[in-house]
Short mmCIF file of C-alpha atoms in Angstrom, two decimals:
data_model
loop_
_atom_site.label_atom_id
_atom_site.label_comp_id
_atom_site.label_asym_id
_atom_site.label_seq_id
_atom_site.Cartn_x
_atom_site.Cartn_y
_atom_site.Cartn_z
CA MET A 1316 0.00 0.00 0.00
CA SER A 1317 2.73 2.45 -0.76
CA SER A 1318 1.43 5.95 -1.17
CA SER A 1319 3.32 5.67 -4.38
CA GLY A 1320 0.61 3.61 -6.02
CA ALA A 1321 -2.78 3.81 -7.61
CA ILE A 1322 -5.82 4.92 -5.63
CA GLU A 1323 -7.87 1.92 -4.64
CA SER A 1324 -11.58 1.44 -4.83
CA SER A 1325 -13.44 1.87 -1.58
CA ALA A 1326 -14.67 -1.72 -1.96
CA PRO A 1327 -12.40 -4.02 0.04
CA ILE A 1328 -10.27 -6.51 -1.84
CA SER A 1329 -10.53 -10.11 -0.77
CA GLY A 1330 -7.56 -11.75 0.81
CA GLY A 1331 -8.21 -15.06 -0.89
CA CYS A 1332 -11.78 -15.90 0.08
CA ASP A 1333 -13.75 -14.18 -2.67
CA ASP A 1334 -15.48 -15.47 -5.72
CA GLY A 1335 -12.82 -14.28 -8.13
CA GLY A 1336 -14.19 -10.79 -8.66
CA GLY A 1337 -12.95 -9.07 -5.52
CA THR A 1338 -16.32 -9.17 -3.71
CA THR A 1339 -17.48 -11.35 -0.85
CA SER A 1340 -19.77 -14.26 -1.57
CA SER A 1341 -22.70 -14.34 0.79
CA VAL A 1342 -23.16 -18.11 0.41
CA THR A 1343 -19.76 -19.80 0.52
CA ASP A 1344 -18.01 -17.16 2.64
CA SER A 1345 -20.44 -16.73 5.50
CA PRO A 1346 -18.69 -16.04 8.82
CA MET A 1347 -18.47 -18.78 11.39
CA ARG A 1348 -19.83 -18.48 14.93
CA ASP A 1349 -18.00 -15.99 17.18
CA GLU A 1350 -16.64 -18.73 19.44
CA ALA A 1351 -14.81 -20.31 16.48
CA VAL A 1352 -12.88 -17.09 15.92
CA ASP A 1353 -10.78 -17.84 19.01
CA SER A 1354 -8.81 -20.38 16.98
CA SER A 1355 -7.80 -17.75 14.41
CA PRO A 1356 -4.06 -16.89 14.23
CA PHE A 1357 -5.02 -13.20 14.48
CA GLN A 1358 -7.75 -11.63 16.60
CA GLU A 1359 -10.09 -8.69 16.12
CA GLY A 1360 -8.46 -5.47 17.35
CA GLU A 1361 -4.98 -6.96 17.12
CA ARG A 1362 -2.14 -4.80 15.87
CA VAL A 1363 -0.33 -6.54 13.01
CA LEU A 1364 1.95 -6.01 10.03
CA ALA A 1365 0.32 -6.52 6.63
CA PHE A 1366 1.90 -6.91 3.21
CA HIS A 1367 0.77 -4.50 0.52
CA GLY A 1368 2.89 -4.75 -2.57
CA PRO A 1369 6.51 -5.57 -1.68
CA CYS A 1370 6.41 -3.81 1.69
CA LEU A 1371 4.93 -4.30 5.14
CA TYR A 1372 2.70 -1.73 6.83
CA ASP A 1373 1.25 -1.27 10.30
CA ALA A 1374 -2.35 -2.45 10.37
CA LYS A 1375 -5.16 -3.25 12.78
CA VAL A 1376 -7.56 -6.17 12.42
CA GLN A 1377 -11.13 -4.89 12.18
CA ARG A 1378 -12.99 -8.13 11.43
CA VAL A 1379 -12.18 -11.83 11.48
CA GLU A 1380 -14.01 -14.31 9.28
CA SER A 1381 -13.62 -17.91 8.21
CA CYS A 1382 -14.64 -19.08 4.78
CA SER A 1383 -14.02 -21.94 2.39
CA GLY A 1384 -10.51 -20.69 1.64
CA GLY A 1385 -9.48 -20.29 5.29
CA TRP A 1386 -9.23 -17.33 7.64
CA ARG A 1387 -9.42 -13.80 6.34
CA TYR A 1388 -9.08 -10.43 8.03
CA TYR A 1389 -10.44 -7.00 7.25
CA VAL A 1390 -7.64 -4.61 8.20
CA HIS A 1391 -7.29 -0.86 8.60
CA TYR A 1392 -4.01 0.99 8.13
CA PRO A 1393 -3.67 3.61 10.92
CA GLY A 1394 -3.01 7.03 9.46
CA TRP A 1395 -4.59 6.13 6.11
CA LYS A 1396 -8.13 6.78 4.89
CA LYS A 1397 -10.69 4.02 5.24
CA THR A 1398 -10.67 3.59 1.46
CA TRP A 1399 -7.41 1.68 2.03
CA ASP A 1400 -9.13 -0.89 4.29
CA GLU A 1401 -9.01 -4.33 2.72
CA TRP A 1402 -9.28 -8.07 3.26
CA LYS A 1403 -6.09 -10.01 3.92
CA GLY A 1404 -5.29 -13.69 4.17
CA VAL A 1405 -3.10 -15.29 6.82
CA GLU A 1406 -0.20 -15.40 4.36
CA ASP A 1407 -0.35 -11.61 3.98
CA MET A 1408 0.08 -10.81 7.66
CA LEU A 1409 2.71 -11.04 10.39
CA LYS A 1410 2.62 -10.66 14.13
CA HIS A 1411 3.68 -7.24 15.42
CA THR A 1412 7.02 -8.32 16.91
CA GLU A 1413 10.44 -6.68 17.05
CA ALA A 1414 11.80 -9.17 14.51
CA ASN A 1415 8.98 -8.49 12.07
CA ILE A 1416 9.28 -4.72 12.56
CA GLN A 1417 12.95 -5.08 11.59
CA LYS A 1418 11.87 -7.07 8.53
CA LYS A 1419 9.45 -4.25 7.65
CA GLU A 1420 12.28 -1.68 7.73
CA GLU A 1421 14.56 -3.93 5.66
CA LEU A 1422 11.90 -4.41 2.97
CA LYS A 1423 11.23 -0.67 2.88
CA ALA A 1424 14.93 0.10 2.46
CA LYS A 1425 15.32 -2.56 -0.24
CA HIS A 1426 12.30 -1.28 -2.16
CA SER A 1427 13.56 2.30 -1.97
CA LEU A 1428 16.99 1.27 -3.23
CA GLU A 1429 15.55 -0.71 -6.14
CA LYS A 1430 13.30 2.21 -7.11
CA ASN A 1431 16.18 4.68 -7.08
CA THR A 1432 18.38 2.29 -9.09
CA ARG A 1433 15.75 2.12 -11.83
CA LEU A 1434 15.61 5.89 -12.29
CA GLY A 1435 18.80 6.41 -14.30
CA ARG A 1436 18.89 9.04 -17.07
CA PRO A 1437 16.32 7.85 -19.61
CA SER A 1438 15.69 9.09 -23.12
CA LEU A 1439 12.64 11.10 -24.15
CA ASP A 1440 10.95 7.89 -25.30
CA LYS A 1441 11.37 6.42 -21.83
CA ILE A 1442 9.98 9.58 -20.28
CA LYS A 1443 6.86 9.38 -22.42
CA SER A 1444 6.33 5.66 -21.88
CA SER A 1445 6.94 5.70 -18.14
CA THR A 1446 4.10 5.86 -15.66
CA GLY A 1447 6.52 8.03 -13.76
CA TRP A 1448 4.56 9.15 -10.74
CA ALA A 1449 5.45 7.18 -7.68
CA TRP A 1450 1.94 7.50 -6.30
CA VAL A 1451 0.34 6.22 -9.54
CA ARG A 1452 2.10 2.87 -9.32
CA GLY A 1453 2.33 -0.12 -7.08
CA ARG A 1454 -0.43 0.15 -4.49
CA LYS A 1455 -1.95 -3.14 -5.54
CA ARG A 1456 -0.15 -6.38 -6.11
CA LYS A 1457 -0.40 -7.58 -9.69
CA HIS A 1458 -2.74 -10.45 -8.95
CA GLU A 1459 -5.11 -8.10 -7.11
CA ILE A 1460 -5.64 -5.77 -10.06
CA VAL A 1461 -8.65 -6.44 -12.23
CA LYS A 1462 -7.26 -5.71 -15.67
CA LYS A 1463 -10.40 -4.61 -17.45
CA GLU A 1464 -9.75 -2.15 -20.26
CA GLU A 1465 -12.95 -0.29 -19.53
CA SER A 1466 -11.73 0.64 -16.05
CA PHE A 1467 -8.88 2.65 -17.55
CA VAL A 1468 -9.00 5.75 -19.73
CA PRO A 1469 -6.47 7.29 -22.15
CA SER A 1470 -4.94 10.05 -20.05
CA GLU A 1471 -4.62 12.49 -22.95
CA LYS A 1472 -8.41 12.89 -22.82
CA HIS A 1473 -8.46 13.73 -19.14
CA VAL A 1474 -5.18 15.23 -17.90
CA ASN A 1475 -6.09 18.86 -17.50
CA LEU A 1476 -3.79 21.26 -15.66
CA GLN A 1477 -5.18 24.77 -15.50
CA ILE A 1478 -2.13 26.94 -14.87
CA PRO A 1479 -3.13 30.08 -12.92
CA SER A 1480 -3.13 33.24 -15.04
CA ILE A 1481 -0.38 34.87 -13.00
CA LEU A 1482 1.88 31.89 -13.73
CA LYS A 1483 0.91 31.93 -17.40
CA LYS A 1484 2.19 35.50 -17.55
CA GLN A 1485 5.38 34.26 -15.88
CA LEU A 1486 5.80 31.74 -18.69
CA VAL A 1487 5.26 34.41 -21.34
CA ASP A 1488 7.82 36.73 -19.73
CA ASP A 1489 10.26 33.85 -19.47
CA HIS A 1490 9.87 33.08 -23.19
CA GLU A 1491 10.26 36.75 -24.10
CA SER A 1492 13.44 37.17 -22.06
CA ILE A 1493 15.16 34.18 -23.64
CA THR A 1494 14.01 34.18 -27.25
CA HIS A 1495 13.68 37.95 -27.88
CA LEU A 1496 15.87 39.75 -25.36
CA GLY A 1497 18.87 37.43 -25.56
CA GLN A 1498 18.87 36.66 -21.82
CA LEU A 1499 19.33 33.46 -19.87
CA VAL A 1500 18.34 32.50 -16.34
CA LYS A 1501 21.36 33.04 -14.13
CA LEU A 1502 22.49 29.70 -12.73
CA PRO A 1503 22.62 28.17 -10.21
CA ARG A 1504 19.22 29.39 -9.02
CA ASN A 1505 18.38 30.19 -5.45
CA PRO A 1506 16.11 28.60 -4.46
CA SER A 1507 16.68 25.63 -6.73
CA ALA A 1508 13.87 23.37 -7.90
CA CYS A 1509 14.96 20.84 -5.29
CA GLU A 1510 14.75 23.45 -2.52
CA ILE A 1511 11.31 24.58 -3.72
CA LEU A 1512 10.09 20.99 -3.60
CA ASN A 1513 11.46 20.63 -0.08
CA LYS A 1514 9.66 23.82 0.94
CA TYR A 1515 6.44 22.37 -0.48
CA PHE A 1516 7.03 19.20 1.53
CA ASP A 1517 7.35 21.18 4.77
CA TYR A 1518 4.33 23.32 3.88
CA GLN A 1519 2.01 20.38 3.19
CA VAL A 1520 3.03 18.41 6.27
CA LYS A 1521 2.45 21.41 8.55
CA LYS A 1522 -0.70 22.64 6.76
CA ASP A 1523 -2.75 19.46 6.46
CA GLY A 1524 -0.89 17.04 8.68
CA MET A 1525 -0.56 14.77 5.67
CA ILE A 1526 1.27 11.50 6.06
CA VAL A 1527 4.95 12.25 5.59
CA GLU A 1528 5.48 9.29 3.27
CA THR A 1529 2.66 10.44 1.00
CA VAL A 1530 4.03 13.97 0.62
CA LYS A 1531 7.56 12.66 0.19
CA GLU A 1532 6.59 10.48 -2.74
CA ILE A 1533 4.72 13.35 -4.38
CA VAL A 1534 7.84 15.51 -4.09
CA ASP A 1535 10.12 12.69 -5.23
CA GLY A 1536 7.91 12.10 -8.25
CA LEU A 1537 8.08 15.74 -9.32
CA ARG A 1538 11.83 15.86 -8.76
CA CYS A 1539 12.35 12.69 -10.78
CA TYR A 1540 10.26 13.94 -13.69
CA PHE A 1541 12.01 17.30 -13.64
CA ASP A 1542 15.49 15.76 -13.76
CA LYS A 1543 14.48 13.44 -16.60
CA ALA A 1544 12.54 15.97 -18.65
CA LEU A 1545 14.71 19.08 -18.41
CA PRO A 1546 17.43 18.13 -20.94
CA ALA A 1547 14.89 16.44 -23.21
CA MET A 1548 12.06 18.94 -23.42
CA LEU A 1549 12.28 21.88 -20.99
CA LEU A 1550 15.07 23.92 -22.59
CA TYR A 1551 14.94 26.50 -25.36
CA LYS A 1552 17.66 25.98 -27.95
CA GLU A 1553 19.30 29.18 -26.69
CA GLU A 1554 19.82 27.47 -23.32
CA ARG A 1555 21.46 24.23 -24.45
CA GLN A 1556 25.02 25.49 -24.41
CA GLN A 1557 24.51 26.82 -20.90
CA TYR A 1558 23.21 23.39 -19.86
CA LYS A 1559 26.29 21.65 -21.27
CA GLU A 1560 28.58 24.02 -19.40
CA ILE A 1561 26.93 23.83 -15.99
CA ILE A 1562 25.54 20.31 -15.67
CA ALA A 1563 28.19 17.69 -14.97
CA ASP A 1564 27.54 13.93 -14.99
CA ASN A 1565 26.98 13.80 -11.25
CA VAL A 1566 24.84 16.93 -10.98
CA SER A 1567 21.04 16.82 -10.98
CA PRO A 1568 19.24 19.62 -12.86
CA SER A 1569 16.87 20.05 -9.91
CA GLY A 1570 19.80 21.25 -7.82
CA VAL A 1571 20.81 23.91 -10.36
CA TYR A 1572 17.68 25.16 -12.14
CA GLY A 1573 14.84 26.90 -10.36
CA ALA A 1574 11.20 27.93 -10.51
CA GLU A 1575 11.29 29.14 -14.13
CA HIS A 1576 12.12 25.69 -15.48
CA LEU A 1577 10.04 23.88 -12.86
CA LEU A 1578 6.98 25.78 -14.09
CA ARG A 1579 7.74 24.72 -17.66
CA LEU A 1580 7.43 21.11 -16.49
CA PHE A 1581 3.73 21.64 -15.81
CA VAL A 1582 3.19 22.76 -19.40
CA LYS A 1583 4.65 19.47 -20.61
CA LEU A 1584 3.11 17.11 -18.07
CA PRO A 1585 -0.10 16.39 -20.02
CA GLU A 1586 2.05 15.36 -22.99
CA MET A 1587 4.36 13.29 -20.82
CA LEU A 1588 1.40 11.45 -19.29
CA SER A 1589 -0.41 10.95 -22.59
CA CYS A 1590 0.89 7.40 -23.00
CA VAL A 1591 -0.14 6.32 -19.53
CA HIS A 1592 -3.45 4.56 -18.88
CA ILE A 1593 -4.61 5.63 -15.44
CA GLU A 1594 -7.73 4.73 -13.49
CA MET A 1595 -10.21 7.57 -13.27
CA GLU A 1596 -10.00 7.83 -9.48
CA THR A 1597 -6.21 7.85 -9.59
CA LEU A 1598 -6.18 10.49 -12.29
CA SER A 1599 -8.40 12.75 -10.22
CA GLU A 1600 -6.04 12.41 -7.26
CA LEU A 1601 -3.01 13.10 -9.44
CA GLN A 1602 -4.50 16.26 -10.93
CA GLN A 1603 -5.45 17.51 -7.48
CA ARG A 1604 -1.89 17.10 -6.23
CA LEU A 1605 -0.43 18.89 -9.24
CA LEU A 1606 -2.86 21.78 -8.95
CA GLU A 1607 -2.03 22.11 -5.26
CA PHE A 1608 1.62 22.49 -6.16
CA LEU A 1609 0.80 25.14 -8.80
CA ARG A 1610 -1.11 27.11 -6.19
CA PHE A 1611 1.90 26.82 -3.91
CA LEU A 1612 4.13 28.29 -6.66
CA GLN A 1613 1.64 31.08 -7.22
CA SER A 1614 1.42 32.02 -3.55
CA ASN A 1615 5.22 32.17 -3.36
CA GLN A 1616 5.84 33.84 -6.71
CA ARG A 1617 7.72 36.80 -5.25
CA GLU A 1618 10.16 34.48 -3.45
CA PHE A 1619 10.61 31.84 -6.16
CA PHE A 1620 10.51 33.95 -9.33
CA ASP A 1621 12.68 37.03 -9.52
CA SER A 1622 14.28 38.93 -12.40
CA ASN A 1623 17.11 36.46 -12.42
CA TYR A 1624 18.14 36.82 -16.07
CA GLU A 1625 21.46 37.93 -17.46
CA LYS A 1626 22.46 39.17 -20.89
CA VAL A 1627 24.51 36.74 -22.95
CA ASN A 1628 26.27 38.24 -25.95
CA GLY A 1629 26.22 35.11 -28.06
CA ILE A 1630 22.51 34.67 -27.47
CA ASP A 1631 21.84 38.36 -28.17
CA ASN A 1632 23.54 38.18 -31.56
CA ALA A 1633 21.71 34.98 -32.46
CA VAL A 1634 18.38 36.61 -31.65
CA LYS A 1635 19.20 39.62 -33.82
CA ASP A 1636 20.18 37.38 -36.72
CA LYS A 1637 16.89 35.48 -36.40
CA GLU A 1638 14.87 38.70 -36.37
CA ASN A 1639 16.69 39.98 -39.45
#
């Protein structure tokens, strides 16, 4: 149940005692008498660790039932909305012991390492074909996903990011400065895109009390997309030489470029997500998060966007030649 994955349906998913469609059968899966529950490996109200995807999460048993496939448990994940509540089988749960808590931390670290290793420096094709967002992927295990084409929609028909008018003007001024006035953003920027994302992280955690892991994966997703997309599609041709001079192999663009280029990312995001098939509920959540970040940029425009452009002779001459 990483916050990095798709939003689940509010209907609980069976932990192995359903009729194949993710819903409970009222005939074959009827609960046994209360006294029989005492023989269950886990009890109602018990604090446990439950697998969701490759990782373990803290959970609490809400209901215990026995059916034709064995024991099953309806669990709630403390700190998460009830829409995450789901049915689990015995094989998906562990006792809440020190040894199992250590196992939970080891799995989390391993998953994080594997995810970071896969990032790399992909080509534009990989950017377009990637699902990208950490919170769009991985909440359900593969065998739990009902792969019905009608439950997914082509994202190009639905991804809609309404950039606030004040930020649209910022984009226009940015374009004018570079392509007509022969100026470039002075680098490195302060604050950098990475620092802005960190500020957003702190803001969201303090403002809404959101789960830290959820906000972190939102921020990590934006940072990852920015680093991948900047050299491929976020630079004007007048900026490419500057990029070659300032970005070394071990330097991430998000640590050098700032709000001007981060805002350009949001212009390209609908295109970048156009190859991704996303569930409607997930898409709605994704758009909400992106719009929240745009509002954050808008409310901090004075701090994040300043007249941080400098004249570059070579660029100036090129612009004059183009106009002539």
